[in-house]
mmCIF file of C-alpha atoms and ligand atoms in Angstrom:
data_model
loop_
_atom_site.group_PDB
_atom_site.id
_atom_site.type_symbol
_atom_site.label_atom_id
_atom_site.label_comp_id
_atom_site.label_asym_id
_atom_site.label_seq_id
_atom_site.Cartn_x
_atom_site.Cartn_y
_atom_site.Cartn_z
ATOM 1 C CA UNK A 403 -16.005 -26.680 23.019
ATOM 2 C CA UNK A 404 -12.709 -26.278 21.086
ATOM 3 C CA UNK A 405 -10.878 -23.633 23.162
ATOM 4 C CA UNK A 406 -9.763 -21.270 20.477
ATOM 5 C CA UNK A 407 -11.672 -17.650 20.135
ATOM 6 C CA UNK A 408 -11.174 -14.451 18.229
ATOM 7 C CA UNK A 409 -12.067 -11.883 20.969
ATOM 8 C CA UNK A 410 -13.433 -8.669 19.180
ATOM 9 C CA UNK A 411 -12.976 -5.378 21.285
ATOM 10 C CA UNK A 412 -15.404 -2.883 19.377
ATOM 11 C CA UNK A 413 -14.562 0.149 21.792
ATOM 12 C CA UNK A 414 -11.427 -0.261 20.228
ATOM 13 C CA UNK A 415 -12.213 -0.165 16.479
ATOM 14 C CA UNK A 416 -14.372 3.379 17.622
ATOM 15 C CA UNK A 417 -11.268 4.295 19.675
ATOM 16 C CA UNK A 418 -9.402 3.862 16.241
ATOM 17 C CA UNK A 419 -11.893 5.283 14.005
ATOM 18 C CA UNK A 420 -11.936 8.403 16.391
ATOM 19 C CA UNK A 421 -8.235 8.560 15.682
ATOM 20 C CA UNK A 422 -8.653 8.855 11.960
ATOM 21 C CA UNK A 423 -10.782 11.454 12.269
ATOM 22 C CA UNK A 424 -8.571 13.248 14.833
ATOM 23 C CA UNK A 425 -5.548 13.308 12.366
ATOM 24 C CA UNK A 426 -7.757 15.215 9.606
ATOM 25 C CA UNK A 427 -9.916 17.891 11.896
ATOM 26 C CA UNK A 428 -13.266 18.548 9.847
ATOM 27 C CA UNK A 429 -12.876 15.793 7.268
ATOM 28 C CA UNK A 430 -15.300 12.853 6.879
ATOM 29 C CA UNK A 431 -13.968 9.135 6.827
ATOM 30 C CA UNK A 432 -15.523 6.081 4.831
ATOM 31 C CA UNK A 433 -14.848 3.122 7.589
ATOM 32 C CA UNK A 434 -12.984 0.029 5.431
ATOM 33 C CA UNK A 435 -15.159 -2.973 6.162
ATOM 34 C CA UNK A 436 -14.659 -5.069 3.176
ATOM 35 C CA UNK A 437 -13.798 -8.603 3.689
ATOM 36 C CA UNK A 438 -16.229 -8.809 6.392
ATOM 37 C CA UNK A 439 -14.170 -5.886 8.151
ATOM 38 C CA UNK A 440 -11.000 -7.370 7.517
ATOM 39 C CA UNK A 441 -12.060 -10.329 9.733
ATOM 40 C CA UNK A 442 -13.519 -8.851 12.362
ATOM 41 C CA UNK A 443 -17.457 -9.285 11.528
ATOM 42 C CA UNK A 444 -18.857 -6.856 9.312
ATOM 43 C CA UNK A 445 -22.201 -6.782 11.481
ATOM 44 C CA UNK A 446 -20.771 -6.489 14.382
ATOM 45 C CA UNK A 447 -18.623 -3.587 13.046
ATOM 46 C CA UNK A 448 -20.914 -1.164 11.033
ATOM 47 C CA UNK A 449 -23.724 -1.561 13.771
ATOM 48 C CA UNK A 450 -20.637 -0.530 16.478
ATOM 49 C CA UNK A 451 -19.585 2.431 13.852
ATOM 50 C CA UNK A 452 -23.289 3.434 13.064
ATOM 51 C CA UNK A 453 -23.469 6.415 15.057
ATOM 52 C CA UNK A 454 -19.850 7.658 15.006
ATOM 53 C CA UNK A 455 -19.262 6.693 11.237
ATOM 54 C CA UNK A 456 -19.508 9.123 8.027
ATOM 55 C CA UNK A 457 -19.581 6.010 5.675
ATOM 56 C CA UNK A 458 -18.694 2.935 4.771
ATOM 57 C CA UNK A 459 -16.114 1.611 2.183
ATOM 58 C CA UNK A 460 -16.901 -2.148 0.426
ATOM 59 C CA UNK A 461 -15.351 -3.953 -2.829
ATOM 60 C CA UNK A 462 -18.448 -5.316 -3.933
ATOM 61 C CA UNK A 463 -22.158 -5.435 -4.152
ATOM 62 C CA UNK A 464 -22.737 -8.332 -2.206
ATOM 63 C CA UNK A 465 -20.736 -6.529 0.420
ATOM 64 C CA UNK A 466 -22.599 -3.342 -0.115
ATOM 65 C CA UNK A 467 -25.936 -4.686 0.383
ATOM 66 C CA UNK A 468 -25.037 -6.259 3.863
ATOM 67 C CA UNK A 469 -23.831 -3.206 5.214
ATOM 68 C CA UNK A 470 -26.738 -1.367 3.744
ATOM 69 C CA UNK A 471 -29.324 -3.985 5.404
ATOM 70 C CA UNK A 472 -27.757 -2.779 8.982
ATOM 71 C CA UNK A 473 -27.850 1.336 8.509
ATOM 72 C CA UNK A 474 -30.555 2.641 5.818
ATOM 73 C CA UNK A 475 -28.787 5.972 5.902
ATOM 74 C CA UNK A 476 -25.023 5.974 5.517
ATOM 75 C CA UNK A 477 -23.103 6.780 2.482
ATOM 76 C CA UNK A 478 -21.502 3.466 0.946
ATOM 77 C CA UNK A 479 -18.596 3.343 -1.278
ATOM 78 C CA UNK A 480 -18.457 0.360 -3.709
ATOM 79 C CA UNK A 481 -14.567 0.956 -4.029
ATOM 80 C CA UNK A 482 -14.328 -1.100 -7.325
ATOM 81 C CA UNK A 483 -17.759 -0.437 -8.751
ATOM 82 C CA UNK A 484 -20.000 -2.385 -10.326
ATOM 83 C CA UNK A 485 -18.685 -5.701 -12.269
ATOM 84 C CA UNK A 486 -21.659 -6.280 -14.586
ATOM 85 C CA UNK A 487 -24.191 -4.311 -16.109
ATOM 86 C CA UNK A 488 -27.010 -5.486 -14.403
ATOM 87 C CA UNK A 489 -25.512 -4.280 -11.214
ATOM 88 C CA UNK A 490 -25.751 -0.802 -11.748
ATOM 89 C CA UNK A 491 -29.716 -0.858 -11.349
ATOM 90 C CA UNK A 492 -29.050 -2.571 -7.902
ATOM 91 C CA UNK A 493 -26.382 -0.234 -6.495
ATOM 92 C CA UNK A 494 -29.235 2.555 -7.651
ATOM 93 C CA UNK A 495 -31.760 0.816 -5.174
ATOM 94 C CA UNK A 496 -28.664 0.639 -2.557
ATOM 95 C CA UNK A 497 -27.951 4.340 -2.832
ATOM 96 C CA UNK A 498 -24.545 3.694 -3.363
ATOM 97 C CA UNK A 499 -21.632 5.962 -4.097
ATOM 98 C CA UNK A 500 -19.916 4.268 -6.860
ATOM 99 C CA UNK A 501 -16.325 3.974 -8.039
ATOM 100 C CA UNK A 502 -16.091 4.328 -12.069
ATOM 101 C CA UNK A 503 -12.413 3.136 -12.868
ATOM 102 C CA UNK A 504 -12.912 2.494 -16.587
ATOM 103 C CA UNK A 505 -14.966 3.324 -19.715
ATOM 104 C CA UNK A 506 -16.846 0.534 -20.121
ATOM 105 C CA UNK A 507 -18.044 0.825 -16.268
ATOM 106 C CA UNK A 508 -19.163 4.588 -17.549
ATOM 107 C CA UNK A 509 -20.519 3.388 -20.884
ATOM 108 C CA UNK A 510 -22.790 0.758 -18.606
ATOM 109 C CA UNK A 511 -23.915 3.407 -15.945
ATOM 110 C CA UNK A 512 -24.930 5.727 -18.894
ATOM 111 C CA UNK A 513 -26.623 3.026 -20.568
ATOM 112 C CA UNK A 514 -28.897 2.168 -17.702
ATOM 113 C CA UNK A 515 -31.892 3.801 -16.900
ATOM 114 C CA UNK A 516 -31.809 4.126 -12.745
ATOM 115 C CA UNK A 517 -34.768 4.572 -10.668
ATOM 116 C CA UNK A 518 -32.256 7.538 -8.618
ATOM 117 C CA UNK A 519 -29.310 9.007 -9.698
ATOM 118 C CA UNK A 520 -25.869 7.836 -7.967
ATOM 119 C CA UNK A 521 -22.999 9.704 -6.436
ATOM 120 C CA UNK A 522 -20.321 8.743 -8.639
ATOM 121 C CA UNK A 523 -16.211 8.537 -8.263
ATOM 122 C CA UNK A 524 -13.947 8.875 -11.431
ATOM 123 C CA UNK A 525 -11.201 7.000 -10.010
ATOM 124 C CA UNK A 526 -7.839 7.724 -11.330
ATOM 125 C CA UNK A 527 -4.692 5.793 -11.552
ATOM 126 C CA UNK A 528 -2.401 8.059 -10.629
ATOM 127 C CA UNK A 529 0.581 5.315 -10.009
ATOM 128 C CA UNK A 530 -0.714 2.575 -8.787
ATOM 129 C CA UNK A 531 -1.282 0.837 -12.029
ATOM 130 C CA UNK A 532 -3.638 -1.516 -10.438
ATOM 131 C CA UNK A 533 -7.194 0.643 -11.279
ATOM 132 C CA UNK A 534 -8.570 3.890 -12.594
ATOM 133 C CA UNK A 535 -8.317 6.345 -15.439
ATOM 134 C CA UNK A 536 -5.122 8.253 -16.836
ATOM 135 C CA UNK A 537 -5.509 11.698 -16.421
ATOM 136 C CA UNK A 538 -6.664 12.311 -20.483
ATOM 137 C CA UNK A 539 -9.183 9.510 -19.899
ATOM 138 C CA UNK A 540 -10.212 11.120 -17.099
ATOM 139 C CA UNK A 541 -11.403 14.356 -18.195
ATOM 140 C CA UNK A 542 -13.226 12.551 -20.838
ATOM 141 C CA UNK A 543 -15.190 10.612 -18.514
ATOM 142 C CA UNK A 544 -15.459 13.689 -16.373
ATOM 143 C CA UNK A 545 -17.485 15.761 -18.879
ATOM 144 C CA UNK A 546 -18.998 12.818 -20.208
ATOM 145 C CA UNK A 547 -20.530 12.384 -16.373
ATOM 146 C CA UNK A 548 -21.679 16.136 -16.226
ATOM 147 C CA UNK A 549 -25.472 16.652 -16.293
ATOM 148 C CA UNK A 550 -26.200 12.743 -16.865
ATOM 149 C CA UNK A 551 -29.412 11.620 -15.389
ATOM 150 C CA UNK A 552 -27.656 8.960 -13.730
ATOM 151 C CA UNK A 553 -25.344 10.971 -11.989
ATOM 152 C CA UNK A 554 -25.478 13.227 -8.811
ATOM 153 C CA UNK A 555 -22.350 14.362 -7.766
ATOM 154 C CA UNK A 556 -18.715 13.880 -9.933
ATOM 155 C CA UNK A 557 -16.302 12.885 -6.783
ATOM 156 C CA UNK A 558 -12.644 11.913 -7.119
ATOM 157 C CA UNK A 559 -10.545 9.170 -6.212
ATOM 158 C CA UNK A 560 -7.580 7.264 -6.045
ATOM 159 C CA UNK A 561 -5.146 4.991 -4.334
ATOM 160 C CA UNK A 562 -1.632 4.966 -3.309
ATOM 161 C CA UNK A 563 0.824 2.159 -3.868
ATOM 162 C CA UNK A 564 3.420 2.693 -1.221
ATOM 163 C CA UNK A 565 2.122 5.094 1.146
ATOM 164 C CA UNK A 566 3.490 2.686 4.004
ATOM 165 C CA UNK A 567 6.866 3.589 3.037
ATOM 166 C CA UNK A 568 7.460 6.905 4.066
ATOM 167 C CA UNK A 569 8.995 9.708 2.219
ATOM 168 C CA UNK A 570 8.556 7.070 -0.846
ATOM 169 C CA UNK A 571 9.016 9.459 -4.395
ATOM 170 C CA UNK A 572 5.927 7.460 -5.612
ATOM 171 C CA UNK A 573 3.781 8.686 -3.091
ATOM 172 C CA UNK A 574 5.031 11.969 -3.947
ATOM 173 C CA UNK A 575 4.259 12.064 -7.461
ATOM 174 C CA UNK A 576 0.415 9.961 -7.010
ATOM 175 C CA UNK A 577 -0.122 13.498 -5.001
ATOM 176 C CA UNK A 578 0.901 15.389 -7.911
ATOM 177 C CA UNK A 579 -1.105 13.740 -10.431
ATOM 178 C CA UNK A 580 -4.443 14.303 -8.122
ATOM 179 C CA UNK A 581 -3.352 17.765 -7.616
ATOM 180 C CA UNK A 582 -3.138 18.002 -11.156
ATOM 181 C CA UNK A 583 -6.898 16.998 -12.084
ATOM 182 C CA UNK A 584 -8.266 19.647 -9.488
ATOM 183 C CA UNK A 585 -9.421 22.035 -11.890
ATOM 184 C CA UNK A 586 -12.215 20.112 -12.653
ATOM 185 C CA UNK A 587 -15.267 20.499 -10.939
ATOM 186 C CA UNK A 588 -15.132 17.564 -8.149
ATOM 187 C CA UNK A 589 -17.706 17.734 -5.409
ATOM 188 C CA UNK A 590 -15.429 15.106 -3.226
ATOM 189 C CA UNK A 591 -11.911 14.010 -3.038
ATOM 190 C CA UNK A 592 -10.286 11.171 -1.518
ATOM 191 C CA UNK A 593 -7.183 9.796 -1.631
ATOM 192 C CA UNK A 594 -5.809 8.221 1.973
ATOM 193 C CA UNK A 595 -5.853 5.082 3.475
ATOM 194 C CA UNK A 596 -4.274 4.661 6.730
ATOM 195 C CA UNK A 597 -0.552 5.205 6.362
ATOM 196 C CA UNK A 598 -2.102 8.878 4.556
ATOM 197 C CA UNK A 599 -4.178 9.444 7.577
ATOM 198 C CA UNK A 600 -1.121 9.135 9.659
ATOM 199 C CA UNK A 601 1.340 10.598 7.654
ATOM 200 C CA UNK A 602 0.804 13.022 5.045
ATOM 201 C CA UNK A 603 -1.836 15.424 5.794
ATOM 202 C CA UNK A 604 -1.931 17.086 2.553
ATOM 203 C CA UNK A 605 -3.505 14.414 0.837
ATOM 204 C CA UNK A 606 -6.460 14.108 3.619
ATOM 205 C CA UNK A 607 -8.654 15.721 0.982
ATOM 206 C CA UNK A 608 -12.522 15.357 1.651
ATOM 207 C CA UNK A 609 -13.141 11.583 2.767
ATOM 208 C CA UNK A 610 -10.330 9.619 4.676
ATOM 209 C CA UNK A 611 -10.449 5.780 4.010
ATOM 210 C CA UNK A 612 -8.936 3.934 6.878
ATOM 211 C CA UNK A 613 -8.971 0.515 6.828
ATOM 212 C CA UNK A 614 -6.197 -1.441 9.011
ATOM 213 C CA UNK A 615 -5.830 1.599 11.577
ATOM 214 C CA UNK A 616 -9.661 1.085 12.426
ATOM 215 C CA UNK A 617 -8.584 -2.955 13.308
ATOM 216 C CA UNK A 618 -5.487 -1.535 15.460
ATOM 217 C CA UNK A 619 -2.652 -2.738 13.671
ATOM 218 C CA UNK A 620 -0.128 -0.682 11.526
ATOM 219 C CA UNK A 621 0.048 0.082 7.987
ATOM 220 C CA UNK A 622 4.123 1.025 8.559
ATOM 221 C CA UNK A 623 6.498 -1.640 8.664
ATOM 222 C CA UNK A 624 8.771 0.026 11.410
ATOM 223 C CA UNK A 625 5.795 1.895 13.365
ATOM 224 C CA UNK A 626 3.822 -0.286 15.672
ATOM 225 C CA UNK A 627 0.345 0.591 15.732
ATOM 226 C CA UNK A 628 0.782 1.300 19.650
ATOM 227 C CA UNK A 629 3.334 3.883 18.803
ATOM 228 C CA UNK A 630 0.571 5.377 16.793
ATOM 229 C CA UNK A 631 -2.042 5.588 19.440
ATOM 230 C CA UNK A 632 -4.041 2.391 18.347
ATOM 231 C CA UNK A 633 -5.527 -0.487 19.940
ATOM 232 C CA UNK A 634 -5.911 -3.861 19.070
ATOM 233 C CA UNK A 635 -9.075 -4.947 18.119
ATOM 234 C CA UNK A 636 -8.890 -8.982 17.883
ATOM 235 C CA UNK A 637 -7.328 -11.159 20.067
ATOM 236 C CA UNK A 638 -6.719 -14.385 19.309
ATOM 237 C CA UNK A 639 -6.923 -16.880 22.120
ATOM 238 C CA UNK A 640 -6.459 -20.863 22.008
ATOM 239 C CA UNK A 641 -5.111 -23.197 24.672
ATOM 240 C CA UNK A 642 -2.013 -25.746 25.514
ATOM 241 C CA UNK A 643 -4.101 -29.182 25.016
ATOM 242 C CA UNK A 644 -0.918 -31.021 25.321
ATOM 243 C CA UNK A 645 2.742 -30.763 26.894
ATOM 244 C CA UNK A 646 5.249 -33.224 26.745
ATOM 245 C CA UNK A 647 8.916 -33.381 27.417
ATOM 246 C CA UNK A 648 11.113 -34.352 24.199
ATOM 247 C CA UNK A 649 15.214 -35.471 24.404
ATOM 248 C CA UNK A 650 17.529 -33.771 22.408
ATOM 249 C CA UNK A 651 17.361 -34.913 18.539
ATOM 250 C CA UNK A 652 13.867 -35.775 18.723
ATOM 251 C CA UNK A 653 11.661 -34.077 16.125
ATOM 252 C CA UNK A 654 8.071 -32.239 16.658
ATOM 253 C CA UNK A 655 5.560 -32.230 13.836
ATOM 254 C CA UNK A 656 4.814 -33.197 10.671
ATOM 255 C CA UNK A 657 8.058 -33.551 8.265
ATOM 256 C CA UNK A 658 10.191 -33.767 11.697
ATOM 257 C CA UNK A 659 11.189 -30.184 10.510
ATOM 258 C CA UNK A 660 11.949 -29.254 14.355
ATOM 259 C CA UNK A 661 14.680 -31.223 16.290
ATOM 260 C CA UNK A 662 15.275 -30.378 19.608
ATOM 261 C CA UNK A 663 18.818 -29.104 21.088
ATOM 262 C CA UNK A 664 18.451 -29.783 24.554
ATOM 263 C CA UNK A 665 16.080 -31.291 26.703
ATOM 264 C CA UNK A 666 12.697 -29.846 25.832
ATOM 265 C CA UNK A 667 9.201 -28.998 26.928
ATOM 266 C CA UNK A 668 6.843 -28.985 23.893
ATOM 267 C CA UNK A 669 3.298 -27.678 24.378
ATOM 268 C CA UNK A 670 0.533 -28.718 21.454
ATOM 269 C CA UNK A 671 -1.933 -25.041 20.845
ATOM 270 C CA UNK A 672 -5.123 -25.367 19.505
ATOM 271 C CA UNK A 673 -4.901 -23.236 16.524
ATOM 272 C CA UNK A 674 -3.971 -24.266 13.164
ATOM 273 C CA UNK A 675 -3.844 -23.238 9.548
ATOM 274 C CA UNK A 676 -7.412 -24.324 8.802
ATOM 275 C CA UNK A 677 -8.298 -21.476 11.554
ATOM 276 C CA UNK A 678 -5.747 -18.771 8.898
ATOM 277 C CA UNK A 679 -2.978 -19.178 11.111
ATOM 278 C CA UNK A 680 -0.401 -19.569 8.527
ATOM 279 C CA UNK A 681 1.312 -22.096 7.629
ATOM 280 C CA UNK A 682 4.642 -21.048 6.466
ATOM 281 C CA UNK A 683 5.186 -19.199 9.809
ATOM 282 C CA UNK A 684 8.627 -20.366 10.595
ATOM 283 C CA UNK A 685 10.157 -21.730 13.693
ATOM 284 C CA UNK A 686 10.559 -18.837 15.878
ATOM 285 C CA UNK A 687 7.539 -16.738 15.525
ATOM 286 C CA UNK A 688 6.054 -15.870 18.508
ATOM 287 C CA UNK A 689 3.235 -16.384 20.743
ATOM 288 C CA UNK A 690 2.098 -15.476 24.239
ATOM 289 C CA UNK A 691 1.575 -17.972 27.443
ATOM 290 C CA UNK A 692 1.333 -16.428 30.452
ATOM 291 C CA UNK A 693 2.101 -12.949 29.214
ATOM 292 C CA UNK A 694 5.535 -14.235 28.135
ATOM 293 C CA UNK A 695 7.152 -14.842 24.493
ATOM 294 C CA UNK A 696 7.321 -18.540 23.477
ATOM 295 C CA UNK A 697 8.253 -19.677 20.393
ATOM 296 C CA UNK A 698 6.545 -21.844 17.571
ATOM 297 C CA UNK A 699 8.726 -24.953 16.755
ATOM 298 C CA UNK A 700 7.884 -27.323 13.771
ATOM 299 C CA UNK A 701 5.179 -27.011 11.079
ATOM 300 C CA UNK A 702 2.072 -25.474 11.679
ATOM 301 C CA UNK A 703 -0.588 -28.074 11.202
ATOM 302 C CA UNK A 704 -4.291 -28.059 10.007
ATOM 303 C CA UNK A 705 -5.853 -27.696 13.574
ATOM 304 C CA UNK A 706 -3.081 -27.544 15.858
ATOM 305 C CA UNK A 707 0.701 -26.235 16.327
ATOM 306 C CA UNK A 708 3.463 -26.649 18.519
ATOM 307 C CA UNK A 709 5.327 -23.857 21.112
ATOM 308 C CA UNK A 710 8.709 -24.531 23.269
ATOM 309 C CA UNK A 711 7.864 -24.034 26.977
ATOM 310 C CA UNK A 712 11.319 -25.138 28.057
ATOM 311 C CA UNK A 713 11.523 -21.522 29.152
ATOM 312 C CA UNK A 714 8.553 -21.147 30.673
ATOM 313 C CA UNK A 715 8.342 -24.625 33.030
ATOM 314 C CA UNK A 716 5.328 -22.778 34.408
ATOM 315 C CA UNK A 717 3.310 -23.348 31.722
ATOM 316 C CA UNK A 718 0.506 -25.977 32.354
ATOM 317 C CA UNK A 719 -1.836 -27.677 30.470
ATOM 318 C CA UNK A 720 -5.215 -25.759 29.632
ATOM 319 C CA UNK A 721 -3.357 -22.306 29.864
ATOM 320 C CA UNK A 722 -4.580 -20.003 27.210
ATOM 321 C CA UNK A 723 -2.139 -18.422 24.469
ATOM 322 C CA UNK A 724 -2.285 -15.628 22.521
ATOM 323 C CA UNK A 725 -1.457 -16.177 18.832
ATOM 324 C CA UNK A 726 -2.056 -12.056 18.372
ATOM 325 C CA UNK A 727 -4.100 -9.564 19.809
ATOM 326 C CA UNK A 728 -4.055 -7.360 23.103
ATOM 327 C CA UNK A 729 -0.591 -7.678 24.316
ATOM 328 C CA UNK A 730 1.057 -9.651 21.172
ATOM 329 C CA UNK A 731 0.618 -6.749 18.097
ATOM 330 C CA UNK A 732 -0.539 -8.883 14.664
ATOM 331 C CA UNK A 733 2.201 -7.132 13.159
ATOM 332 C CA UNK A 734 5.054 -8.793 15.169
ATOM 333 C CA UNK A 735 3.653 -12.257 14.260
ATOM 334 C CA UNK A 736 2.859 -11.049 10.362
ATOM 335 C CA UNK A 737 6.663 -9.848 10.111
ATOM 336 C CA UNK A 738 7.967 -13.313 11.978
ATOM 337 C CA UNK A 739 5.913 -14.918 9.630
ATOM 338 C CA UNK A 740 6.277 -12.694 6.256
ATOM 339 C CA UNK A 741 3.157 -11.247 5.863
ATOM 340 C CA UNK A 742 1.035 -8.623 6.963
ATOM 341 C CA UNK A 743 -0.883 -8.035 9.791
ATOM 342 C CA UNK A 744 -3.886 -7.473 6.977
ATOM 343 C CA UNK A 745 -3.495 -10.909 5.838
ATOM 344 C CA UNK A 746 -3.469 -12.579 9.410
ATOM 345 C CA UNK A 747 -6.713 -10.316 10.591
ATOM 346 C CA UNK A 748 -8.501 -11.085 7.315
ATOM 347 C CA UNK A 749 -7.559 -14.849 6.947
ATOM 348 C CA UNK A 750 -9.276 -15.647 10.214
ATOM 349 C CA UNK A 751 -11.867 -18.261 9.075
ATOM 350 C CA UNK A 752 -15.298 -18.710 9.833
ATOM 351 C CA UNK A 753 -14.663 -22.122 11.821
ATOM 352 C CA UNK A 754 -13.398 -19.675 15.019
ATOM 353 C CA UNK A 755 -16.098 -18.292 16.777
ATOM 354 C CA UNK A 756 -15.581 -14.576 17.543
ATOM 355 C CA UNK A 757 -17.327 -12.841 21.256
ATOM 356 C CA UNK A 758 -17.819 -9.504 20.957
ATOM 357 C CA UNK A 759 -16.945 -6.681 23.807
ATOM 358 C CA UNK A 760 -17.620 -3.621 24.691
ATOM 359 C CA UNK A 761 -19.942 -3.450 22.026
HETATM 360 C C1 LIG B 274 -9.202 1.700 -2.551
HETATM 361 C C2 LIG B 274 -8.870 1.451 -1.125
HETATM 362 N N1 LIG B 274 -8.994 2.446 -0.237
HETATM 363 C C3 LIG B 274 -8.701 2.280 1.078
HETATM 364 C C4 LIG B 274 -8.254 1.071 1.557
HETATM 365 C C5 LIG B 274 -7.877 0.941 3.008
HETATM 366 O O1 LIG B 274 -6.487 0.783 3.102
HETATM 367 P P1 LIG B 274 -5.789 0.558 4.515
HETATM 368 O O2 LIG B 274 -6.336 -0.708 5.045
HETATM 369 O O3 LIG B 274 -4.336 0.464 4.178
HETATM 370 O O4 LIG B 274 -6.152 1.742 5.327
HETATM 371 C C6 LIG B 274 -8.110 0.010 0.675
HETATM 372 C C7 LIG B 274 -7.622 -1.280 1.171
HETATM 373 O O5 LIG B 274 -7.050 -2.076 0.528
HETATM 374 C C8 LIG B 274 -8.426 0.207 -0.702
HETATM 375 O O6 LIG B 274 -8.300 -0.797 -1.584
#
């Protein structure tokens, strides 16, 4: 068997869950597990969360149904609502709690005769320019939704753009324009994703929506997610398959982008971009052999990449390495690399088998 695993440590996405909920006493949280919970199994996850869990938070119907198929009870947020009209009928059957971001989304729900009303959310763009209602549109839509048969309760949304930045004026005014639309009549709010959760308590609201604190990394660029009280979730784990000693001004990998400067050891890992480690990592960004930092030399290929040992000479064939995970944070390797620890988790494809623990 190819050695390369993604080990998945579910008493550590409740552990992180737990922590949400902790930062916003008497609140309820809707558990992110879109993209098959950001890479970590979407099963796996909602069936670890089932008991502990308010509700879960999806982008799509597809998504929506799977999590519904594993817990017949919990509330389920379709967080862009439905794309076509036909959907609306199905989310109905689903018991979803549905995001309404535009008119025509309310024009279709209105128009559609559903076999039990929905929870709805008028979601409002109050900044992030991405989705949602300005706040004119939104009172429209807000007494438009009042005593509809479709409808059971009128909840509240939105999303911030740069709540990872702290003390960011954006963030500040997004909280204003909510504020503002609280003289309606809303039966929920919500407004935070993680970096809310941990940072700014007055926009907690009603529901909490962590996503990447639940996976144990960290929204913040210069907070680790240990700092913050999280653990890891996946771990990463693939072996040296090869190690070879290379003379100075020889090159390692495709392009010969990697010359060595003195005498070197060069071990080959079995992990590669086809498994969504990424390709433009640069020389440099670390990994983990024998609880020590190596670095990656050379171009990450499809299958396989390349680490110097030639400070490590202990390092033997068949030793595992951590690409991320339990004692390498995601983040380190997503800021080495110029991403985001939410890219790395989620990019994980479905050619590396994950194990499940503590489940
Ligand atoms: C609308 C919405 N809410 C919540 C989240 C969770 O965000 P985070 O993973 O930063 O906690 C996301 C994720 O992208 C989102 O799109």
């Amino acid at each position: 068997m190819r050695p390369l695993i993604a080990t998945i440590d579910l008493a550590a996405i409740r552990h992180n869950y737990a922590v949400a909920k902790r930062c916003a006493p008497g609140r309820q949280a809707f558990a992110v597990v879109k993209a098959n919970a950001y890479g970590h199994g979407v099963r796996e996850v909602v069936t670890a969360l089932s008991d502990q869990a308010d509700g879960f938070a999806v982008a799509c119907l597809e998504e929506a149904a799977e999590v519904r198929a594993l817990h017949g009870e919990a509330r389920i947020l379709l967080l862009e609502g439905c794309f076509e009209a036909a959907e609306y009928q199905l989310a109905a059957q689903l018991g979803l709690d549905l995001v309404l971001h535009n008119e025509q989304q309310l024009a279709q729900l209105l128009g559609t005769s559903l076999s039990r009303p929905l929870n709805t959310w008028l979601k409002m763009d109050s900044g992030m320019h991405r989705l949602g209602l300005d706040e004119a549109a939104l009172r429209a839509c807000h007494s438009r939704l009042q005593g509809a048969a479709q409808v059971a309760e009128v909840n509240l949304i939105s999303h911030f753009a740069c709540a990872d930045e702290r003390g960011h004026e954006v963030t500040e005014q997004q909280l204003e324009a909510f504020l503002d639309v609280l003289d309606l009549d809303f039966a929920q709010r919500s407004l935070a994703n993680s970096a809310a959760i941990l940072t700014i308590p007055a926009a907690h609201m009603d529901w909490l929506r962590p996503g990447i604190m639940l996976y144990g990394a960290s929204p913040f660029a210069e907070l680790g997610a240990a700092e913050l009280g999280l653990v890891p979730a996946m771990t990463l784990t693939a072996q040296l398959i090869a190690c070879r000693d290379v003379a100075v001004g020889e090159s390692v990998g495709y392009g010969c982008s990697w010359r060595a400067e003195r005498p070197s050891r060069i071990g080959t890992v079995s992990c590669g971009y086809a498994d969504g480690y990424p390709r433009h990592a640069p020389s440099g960004t670390p990994l983990l052999v024998r609880g020590q930092r190596v670095p990656l030399v050379g171009r990450v290929s499809m299958d396989m990449l390349a680490v110097d040992l030639s400070d490590l000479p202990a390092a033997r064939m068949g030793d595992e390495v951590q690409l991320w995970g339990a004692q390498l944070p995601v983040d380190e390797v997503a800021r080495a690399a110029g991403t985001i620890g939410y890219e790395l988790l989620s990019k994980v494809t479905p050619r590396v088998p994950r194990r499940y623990c503590n489940a």
